[in-house]
Amino acid sequence: MRRVVRAAFGDDGDRVAGLLDALRDSSAFVPGLSLVARERDDVVGHTLLTRAWLDAPDRLVEVLVLSPLAVAPHAQRRGVGTALLVAARTHGSTAGWPLLFLEGDPRFYSTRGFAAAGPLGFSSPSERIPAPAFQVAVLPTHEPWMTGRLVYPDPFWASDCVGLR
């Protein structure tokens, strides 16, 4: 998985691979939510869903963050990333999570079930994240009062990976 992450993120590959390691070793890690795409015996894609929090008016709400999403360069533009996103949404929904957040290109994610989070009542965890890149998928257990600021787990800050892409 680290090989795929390093290749997919280019110059930022080592930093994002470090984030992956830190998240997997943290209390934000949720067993069963590290998703891998394979072609034959070759790992060609990976994404990790980790626990984060929504600082809602009534109370903190546990939510998911999808990061990183990595597809090996030779496997890009073949549906691997889309398949990982579908699997991520399915796993999040099935497990009862209300929201799935990510940072990413809205041209890609908006056609795959994600929407700009700001207009839906969610505040970004950092000013470094461009508003259009702050995306959310609203899952079936979401309730209307669940709005507020996303709070990332510590590894995002320690790895300096907030607003990276």
JSON list of C-alpha atoms in Angstrom, two decimals:
[
{"chain": "A", "resi": 1, "resn": "MET", "atom": "CA", "xyz": [0.00, 0.00, 0.00]},
{"chain": "A", "resi": 2, "resn": "ARG", "atom": "CA", "xyz": [2.82, 2.40, 0.80]},
{"chain": "A", "resi": 3, "resn": "ARG", "atom": "CA", "xyz": [4.28, 1.79, -2.66]},
{"chain": "A", "resi": 4, "resn": "VAL", "atom": "CA", "xyz": [0.98, 2.75, -4.30]},
{"chain": "A", "resi": 5, "resn": "VAL", "atom": "CA", "xyz": [0.62, 5.84, -2.09]},
{"chain": "A", "resi": 6, "resn": "ARG", "atom": "CA", "xyz": [4.17, 7.03, -2.81]},
{"chain": "A", "resi": 7, "resn": "ALA", "atom": "CA", "xyz": [3.71, 6.56, -6.56]},
{"chain": "A", "resi": 8, "resn": "ALA", "atom": "CA", "xyz": [0.26, 8.18, -6.67]},
{"chain": "A", "resi": 9, "resn": "PHE", "atom": "CA", "xyz": [1.25, 11.28, -4.70]},
{"chain": "A", "resi": 10, "resn": "GLY", "atom": "CA", "xyz": [4.52, 12.04, -6.47]},
{"chain": "A", "resi": 11, "resn": "ASP", "atom": "CA", "xyz": [6.60, 14.64, -4.61]},
{"chain": "A", "resi": 12, "resn": "ASP", "atom": "CA", "xyz": [4.28, 14.38, -1.58]},
{"chain": "A", "resi": 13, "resn": "GLY", "atom": "CA", "xyz": [4.35, 10.57, -1.61]},
{"chain": "A", "resi": 14, "resn": "ASP", "atom": "CA", "xyz": [6.61, 10.06, 1.39]},
{"chain": "A", "resi": 15, "resn": "ARG", "atom": "CA", "xyz": [4.63, 12.54, 3.49]},
{"chain": "A", "resi": 16, "resn": "VAL", "atom": "CA", "xyz": [1.28, 10.94, 2.58]},
{"chain": "A", "resi": 17, "resn": "ALA", "atom": "CA", "xyz": [2.70, 7.44, 3.21]},
{"chain": "A", "resi": 18, "resn": "GLY", "atom": "CA", "xyz": [3.75, 8.73, 6.65]},
{"chain": "A", "resi": 19, "resn": "LEU", "atom": "CA", "xyz": [0.19, 9.95, 7.22]},
{"chain": "A", "resi": 20, "resn": "LEU", "atom": "CA", "xyz": [-1.11, 6.50, 6.28]},
{"chain": "A", "resi": 21, "resn": "ASP", "atom": "CA", "xyz": [1.22, 4.86, 8.82]},
{"chain": "A", "resi": 22, "resn": "ALA", "atom": "CA", "xyz": [0.34, 7.39, 11.54]},
{"chain": "A", "resi": 23, "resn": "LEU", "atom": "CA", "xyz": [-3.40, 6.98, 10.99]},
{"chain": "A", "resi": 24, "resn": "ARG", "atom": "CA", "xyz": [-3.17, 3.19, 11.09]},
{"chain": "A", "resi": 25, "resn": "ASP", "atom": "CA", "xyz": [-1.29, 3.43, 14.41]},
{"chain": "A", "resi": 26, "resn": "SER", "atom": "CA", "xyz": [-3.72, 5.93, 15.95]},
{"chain": "A", "resi": 27, "resn": "SER", "atom": "CA", "xyz": [-7.02, 5.74, 17.81]},
{"chain": "A", "resi": 28, "resn": "ALA", "atom": "CA", "xyz": [-8.64, 7.14, 14.64]},
{"chain": "A", "resi": 29, "resn": "PHE", "atom": "CA", "xyz": [-8.06, 3.80, 12.88]},
{"chain": "A", "resi": 30, "resn": "VAL", "atom": "CA", "xyz": [-11.25, 1.79, 12.35]},
{"chain": "A", "resi": 31, "resn": "PRO", "atom": "CA", "xyz": [-10.62, -1.93, 11.71]},
{"chain": "A", "resi": 32, "resn": "GLY", "atom": "CA", "xyz": [-12.10, -3.09, 8.42]},
{"chain": "A", "resi": 33, "resn": "LEU", "atom": "CA", "xyz": [-12.00, 0.34, 6.78]},
{"chain": "A", "resi": 34, "resn": "SER", "atom": "CA", "xyz": [-8.66, 0.03, 5.00]},
{"chain": "A", "resi": 35, "resn": "LEU", "atom": "CA", "xyz": [-9.78, -0.81, 1.47]},
{"chain": "A", "resi": 36, "resn": "VAL", "atom": "CA", "xyz": [-7.55, -2.30, -1.23]},
{"chain": "A", "resi": 37, "resn": "ALA", "atom": "CA", "xyz": [-8.05, -2.69, -4.99]},
{"chain": "A", "resi": 38, "resn": "ARG", "atom": "CA", "xyz": [-6.21, -5.52, -6.70]},
{"chain": "A", "resi": 39, "resn": "GLU", "atom": "CA", "xyz": [-5.58, -6.59, -10.26]},
{"chain": "A", "resi": 40, "resn": "ARG", "atom": "CA", "xyz": [-4.56, -10.22, -10.12]},
{"chain": "A", "resi": 41, "resn": "ASP", "atom": "CA", "xyz": [-2.06, -10.27, -7.23]},
{"chain": "A", "resi": 42, "resn": "ASP", "atom": "CA", "xyz": [-1.01, -6.64, -7.65]},
{"chain": "A", "resi": 43, "resn": "VAL", "atom": "CA", "xyz": [-2.27, -3.90, -5.29]},
{"chain": "A", "resi": 44, "resn": "VAL", "atom": "CA", "xyz": [-3.29, -1.03, -7.59]},
{"chain": "A", "resi": 45, "resn": "GLY", "atom": "CA", "xyz": [-5.31, 1.12, -5.23]},
{"chain": "A", "resi": 46, "resn": "HIS", "atom": "CA", "xyz": [-5.96, 1.86, -1.59]},
{"chain": "A", "resi": 47, "resn": "THR", "atom": "CA", "xyz": [-8.02, 4.13, 0.58]},
{"chain": "A", "resi": 48, "resn": "LEU", "atom": "CA", "xyz": [-8.33, 4.50, 4.32]},
{"chain": "A", "resi": 49, "resn": "LEU", "atom": "CA", "xyz": [-11.39, 5.65, 6.24]},
{"chain": "A", "resi": 50, "resn": "THR", "atom": "CA", "xyz": [-10.60, 6.98, 9.70]},
{"chain": "A", "resi": 51, "resn": "ARG", "atom": "CA", "xyz": [-12.58, 8.34, 12.61]},
{"chain": "A", "resi": 52, "resn": "ALA", "atom": "CA", "xyz": [-12.93, 12.10, 12.94]},
{"chain": "A", "resi": 53, "resn": "TRP", "atom": "CA", "xyz": [-15.45, 14.33, 14.67]},
{"chain": "A", "resi": 54, "resn": "LEU", "atom": "CA", "xyz": [-18.05, 16.87, 13.74]},
{"chain": "A", "resi": 55, "resn": "ASP", "atom": "CA", "xyz": [-18.28, 19.66, 16.32]},
{"chain": "A", "resi": 56, "resn": "ALA", "atom": "CA", "xyz": [-22.06, 19.99, 16.03]},
{"chain": "A", "resi": 57, "resn": "PRO", "atom": "CA", "xyz": [-24.11, 22.46, 18.10]},
{"chain": "A", "resi": 58, "resn": "ASP", "atom": "CA", "xyz": [-25.53, 19.71, 20.33]},
{"chain": "A", "resi": 59, "resn": "ARG", "atom": "CA", "xyz": [-22.50, 17.44, 20.73]},
{"chain": "A", "resi": 60, "resn": "LEU", "atom": "CA", "xyz": [-19.53, 15.84, 19.01]},
{"chain": "A", "resi": 61, "resn": "VAL", "atom": "CA", "xyz": [-20.52, 13.35, 16.32]},
{"chain": "A", "resi": 62, "resn": "GLU", "atom": "CA", "xyz": [-18.17, 10.62, 15.11]},
{"chain": "A", "resi": 63, "resn": "VAL", "atom": "CA", "xyz": [-17.76, 10.78, 11.34]},
{"chain": "A", "resi": 64, "resn": "LEU", "atom": "CA", "xyz": [-15.39, 9.34, 8.75]},
{"chain": "A", "resi": 65, "resn": "VAL", "atom": "CA", "xyz": [-12.62, 10.94, 6.73]},
{"chain": "A", "resi": 66, "resn": "LEU", "atom": "CA", "xyz": [-11.45, 9.31, 3.51]},
{"chain": "A", "resi": 67, "resn": "SER", "atom": "CA", "xyz": [-7.72, 9.91, 3.14]},
{"chain": "A", "resi": 68, "resn": "PRO", "atom": "CA", "xyz": [-5.59, 9.04, 1.40]},
{"chain": "A", "resi": 69, "resn": "LEU", "atom": "CA", "xyz": [-7.11, 7.68, -1.80]},
{"chain": "A", "resi": 70, "resn": "ALA", "atom": "CA", "xyz": [-4.29, 6.37, -3.99]},
{"chain": "A", "resi": 71, "resn": "VAL", "atom": "CA", "xyz": [-4.29, 4.61, -7.34]},
{"chain": "A", "resi": 72, "resn": "ALA", "atom": "CA", "xyz": [-1.06, 3.39, -8.96]},
{"chain": "A", "resi": 73, "resn": "PRO", "atom": "CA", "xyz": [-0.25, 5.58, -11.97]},
{"chain": "A", "resi": 74, "resn": "HIS", "atom": "CA", "xyz": [-0.46, 2.64, -14.41]},
{"chain": "A", "resi": 75, "resn": "ALA", "atom": "CA", "xyz": [-4.00, 1.85, -13.16]},
{"chain": "A", "resi": 76, "resn": "GLN", "atom": "CA", "xyz": [-5.43, 5.39, -13.19]},
{"chain": "A", "resi": 77, "resn": "ARG", "atom": "CA", "xyz": [-8.39, 6.31, -15.40]},
{"chain": "A", "resi": 78, "resn": "ARG", "atom": "CA", "xyz": [-9.64, 2.72, -15.35]},
{"chain": "A", "resi": 79, "resn": "GLY", "atom": "CA", "xyz": [-12.28, 2.97, -12.61]},
{"chain": "A", "resi": 80, "resn": "VAL", "atom": "CA", "xyz": [-10.12, 1.85, -9.68]},
{"chain": "A", "resi": 81, "resn": "GLY", "atom": "CA", "xyz": [-10.61, 5.09, -7.72]},
{"chain": "A", "resi": 82, "resn": "THR", "atom": "CA", "xyz": [-14.33, 5.09, -8.43]},
{"chain": "A", "resi": 83, "resn": "ALA", "atom": "CA", "xyz": [-14.62, 1.49, -7.23]},
{"chain": "A", "resi": 84, "resn": "LEU", "atom": "CA", "xyz": [-12.79, 2.38, -4.01]},
{"chain": "A", "resi": 85, "resn": "LEU", "atom": "CA", "xyz": [-15.15, 5.34, -3.46]},
{"chain": "A", "resi": 86, "resn": "VAL", "atom": "CA", "xyz": [-18.21, 3.14, -3.97]},
{"chain": "A", "resi": 87, "resn": "ALA", "atom": "CA", "xyz": [-16.80, 0.60, -1.51]},
{"chain": "A", "resi": 88, "resn": "ALA", "atom": "CA", "xyz": [-16.00, 3.37, 0.99]},
{"chain": "A", "resi": 89, "resn": "ARG", "atom": "CA", "xyz": [-19.52, 4.78, 0.86]},
{"chain": "A", "resi": 90, "resn": "THR", "atom": "CA", "xyz": [-21.01, 1.28, 1.13]},
{"chain": "A", "resi": 91, "resn": "HIS", "atom": "CA", "xyz": [-18.86, 0.36, 4.14]},
{"chain": "A", "resi": 92, "resn": "GLY", "atom": "CA", "xyz": [-19.59, 3.69, 5.85]},
{"chain": "A", "resi": 93, "resn": "SER", "atom": "CA", "xyz": [-23.33, 3.37, 5.25]},
{"chain": "A", "resi": 94, "resn": "THR", "atom": "CA", "xyz": [-23.50, -0.27, 6.32]},
{"chain": "A", "resi": 95, "resn": "ALA", "atom": "CA", "xyz": [-21.63, 0.47, 9.55]},
{"chain": "A", "resi": 96, "resn": "GLY", "atom": "CA", "xyz": [-23.98, 3.36, 10.40]},
{"chain": "A", "resi": 97, "resn": "TRP", "atom": "CA", "xyz": [-21.64, 6.33, 10.00]},
{"chain": "A", "resi": 98, "resn": "PRO", "atom": "CA", "xyz": [-23.54, 9.56, 9.21]},
{"chain": "A", "resi": 99, "resn": "LEU", "atom": "CA", "xyz": [-20.97, 11.43, 7.09]},
{"chain": "A", "resi": 100, "resn": "LEU", "atom": "CA", "xyz": [-17.89, 10.78, 4.98]},
{"chain": "A", "resi": 101, "resn": "PHE", "atom": "CA", "xyz": [-15.57, 13.76, 4.39]},
{"chain": "A", "resi": 102, "resn": "LEU", "atom": "CA", "xyz": [-12.57, 14.22, 2.11]},
{"chain": "A", "resi": 103, "resn": "GLU", "atom": "CA", "xyz": [-10.32, 16.82, 0.51]},
{"chain": "A", "resi": 104, "resn": "GLY", "atom": "CA", "xyz": [-10.17, 16.52, -3.25]},
{"chain": "A", "resi": 105, "resn": "ASP", "atom": "CA", "xyz": [-10.88, 17.76, -6.73]},
{"chain": "A", "resi": 106, "resn": "PRO", "atom": "CA", "xyz": [-14.61, 18.50, -7.00]},
{"chain": "A", "resi": 107, "resn": "ARG", "atom": "CA", "xyz": [-14.56, 17.67, -10.71]},
{"chain": "A", "resi": 108, "resn": "PHE", "atom": "CA", "xyz": [-13.79, 14.05, -9.77]},
{"chain": "A", "resi": 109, "resn": "TYR", "atom": "CA", "xyz": [-15.66, 13.61, -6.50]},
{"chain": "A", "resi": 110, "resn": "SER", "atom": "CA", "xyz": [-18.86, 15.52, -7.35]},
{"chain": "A", "resi": 111, "resn": "THR", "atom": "CA", "xyz": [-19.73, 12.91, -9.96]},
{"chain": "A", "resi": 112, "resn": "ARG", "atom": "CA", "xyz": [-19.19, 10.11, -7.45]},
{"chain": "A", "resi": 113, "resn": "GLY", "atom": "CA", "xyz": [-21.61, 10.97, -4.65]},
{"chain": "A", "resi": 114, "resn": "PHE", "atom": "CA", "xyz": [-19.77, 13.80, -2.91]},
{"chain": "A", "resi": 115, "resn": "ALA", "atom": "CA", "xyz": [-20.77, 17.46, -2.69]},
{"chain": "A", "resi": 116, "resn": "ALA", "atom": "CA", "xyz": [-19.21, 20.70, -1.50]},
{"chain": "A", "resi": 117, "resn": "ALA", "atom": "CA", "xyz": [-19.48, 20.53, 2.30]},
{"chain": "A", "resi": 118, "resn": "GLY", "atom": "CA", "xyz": [-19.77, 24.26, 3.04]},
{"chain": "A", "resi": 119, "resn": "PRO", "atom": "CA", "xyz": [-23.21, 24.83, 1.50]},
{"chain": "A", "resi": 120, "resn": "LEU", "atom": "CA", "xyz": [-24.51, 21.83, 3.47]},
{"chain": "A", "resi": 121, "resn": "GLY", "atom": "CA", "xyz": [-23.59, 23.42, 6.81]},
{"chain": "A", "resi": 122, "resn": "PHE", "atom": "CA", "xyz": [-20.13, 21.98, 7.41]},
{"chain": "A", "resi": 123, "resn": "SER", "atom": "CA", "xyz": [-17.02, 24.02, 8.21]},
{"chain": "A", "resi": 124, "resn": "SER", "atom": "CA", "xyz": [-13.57, 23.01, 7.11]},
{"chain": "A", "resi": 125, "resn": "PRO", "atom": "CA", "xyz": [-10.99, 22.04, 9.74]},
{"chain": "A", "resi": 126, "resn": "SER", "atom": "CA", "xyz": [-8.49, 24.47, 8.17]},
{"chain": "A", "resi": 127, "resn": "GLU", "atom": "CA", "xyz": [-8.33, 27.62, 6.08]},
{"chain": "A", "resi": 128, "resn": "ARG", "atom": "CA", "xyz": [-5.68, 25.81, 4.00]},
{"chain": "A", "resi": 129, "resn": "ILE", "atom": "CA", "xyz": [-8.36, 23.62, 2.42]},
{"chain": "A", "resi": 130, "resn": "PRO", "atom": "CA", "xyz": [-9.88, 25.39, -0.60]},
{"chain": "A", "resi": 131, "resn": "ALA", "atom": "CA", "xyz": [-13.67, 25.55, -0.17]},
{"chain": "A", "resi": 132, "resn": "PRO", "atom": "CA", "xyz": [-14.45, 23.56, -3.35]},
{"chain": "A", "resi": 133, "resn": "ALA", "atom": "CA", "xyz": [-12.07, 20.78, -2.25]},
{"chain": "A", "resi": 134, "resn": "PHE", "atom": "CA", "xyz": [-13.83, 20.27, 1.10]},
{"chain": "A", "resi": 135, "resn": "GLN", "atom": "CA", "xyz": [-16.28, 17.50, 0.13]},
{"chain": "A", "resi": 136, "resn": "VAL", "atom": "CA", "xyz": [-18.81, 15.32, 1.95]},
{"chain": "A", "resi": 137, "resn": "ALA", "atom": "CA", "xyz": [-21.01, 12.33, 1.25]},
{"chain": "A", "resi": 138, "resn": "VAL", "atom": "CA", "xyz": [-24.14, 12.43, 3.41]},
{"chain": "A", "resi": 139, "resn": "LEU", "atom": "CA", "xyz": [-24.91, 8.87, 4.49]},
{"chain": "A", "resi": 140, "resn": "PRO", "atom": "CA", "xyz": [-28.31, 7.41, 5.50]},
{"chain": "A", "resi": 141, "resn": "THR", "atom": "CA", "xyz": [-27.94, 7.85, 9.29]},
{"chain": "A", "resi": 142, "resn": "HIS", "atom": "CA", "xyz": [-27.23, 11.59, 9.00]},
{"chain": "A", "resi": 143, "resn": "GLU", "atom": "CA", "xyz": [-29.71, 13.80, 10.84]},
{"chain": "A", "resi": 144, "resn": "PRO", "atom": "CA", "xyz": [-30.42, 17.48, 10.00]},
{"chain": "A", "resi": 145, "resn": "TRP", "atom": "CA", "xyz": [-28.93, 18.80, 13.27]},
{"chain": "A", "resi": 146, "resn": "MET", "atom": "CA", "xyz": [-25.55, 17.28, 12.36]},
{"chain": "A", "resi": 147, "resn": "THR", "atom": "CA", "xyz": [-23.79, 20.39, 11.09]},
{"chain": "A", "resi": 148, "resn": "GLY", "atom": "CA", "xyz": [-20.65, 22.16, 12.28]},
{"chain": "A", "resi": 149, "resn": "ARG", "atom": "CA", "xyz": [-16.87, 22.03, 12.00]},
{"chain": "A", "resi": 150, "resn": "LEU", "atom": "CA", "xyz": [-14.98, 18.89, 11.01]},
{"chain": "A", "resi": 151, "resn": "VAL", "atom": "CA", "xyz": [-12.24, 18.03, 13.51]},
{"chain": "A", "resi": 152, "resn": "TYR", "atom": "CA", "xyz": [-9.38, 15.97, 12.07]},
{"chain": "A", "resi": 153, "resn": "PRO", "atom": "CA", "xyz": [-7.49, 13.43, 14.19]},
{"chain": "A", "resi": 154, "resn": "ASP", "atom": "CA", "xyz": [-3.98, 14.46, 15.23]},
{"chain": "A", "resi": 155, "resn": "PRO", "atom": "CA", "xyz": [-2.02, 12.55, 12.54]},
{"chain": "A", "resi": 156, "resn": "PHE", "atom": "CA", "xyz": [-3.29, 14.92, 9.83]},
{"chain": "A", "resi": 157, "resn": "TRP", "atom": "CA", "xyz": [-1.73, 17.86, 11.67]},
{"chain": "A", "resi": 158, "resn": "ALA", "atom": "CA", "xyz": [1.45, 16.06, 12.78]},
{"chain": "A", "resi": 159, "resn": "SER", "atom": "CA", "xyz": [2.09, 14.90, 9.19]},
{"chain": "A", "resi": 160, "resn": "ASP", "atom": "CA", "xyz": [1.31, 18.36, 7.78]},
{"chain": "A", "resi": 161, "resn": "CYS", "atom": "CA", "xyz": [-1.18, 16.83, 5.37]},
{"chain": "A", "resi": 162, "resn": "VAL", "atom": "CA", "xyz": [-4.08, 19.24, 5.90]},
{"chain": "A", "resi": 163, "resn": "GLY", "atom": "CA", "xyz": [-4.94, 21.07, 2.70]},
{"chain": "A", "resi": 164, "resn": "LEU", "atom": "CA", "xyz": [-2.26, 19.17, 0.82]},
{"chain": "A", "resi": 165, "resn": "ARG", "atom": "CA", "xyz": [-4.41, 18.60, -2.26]}
]
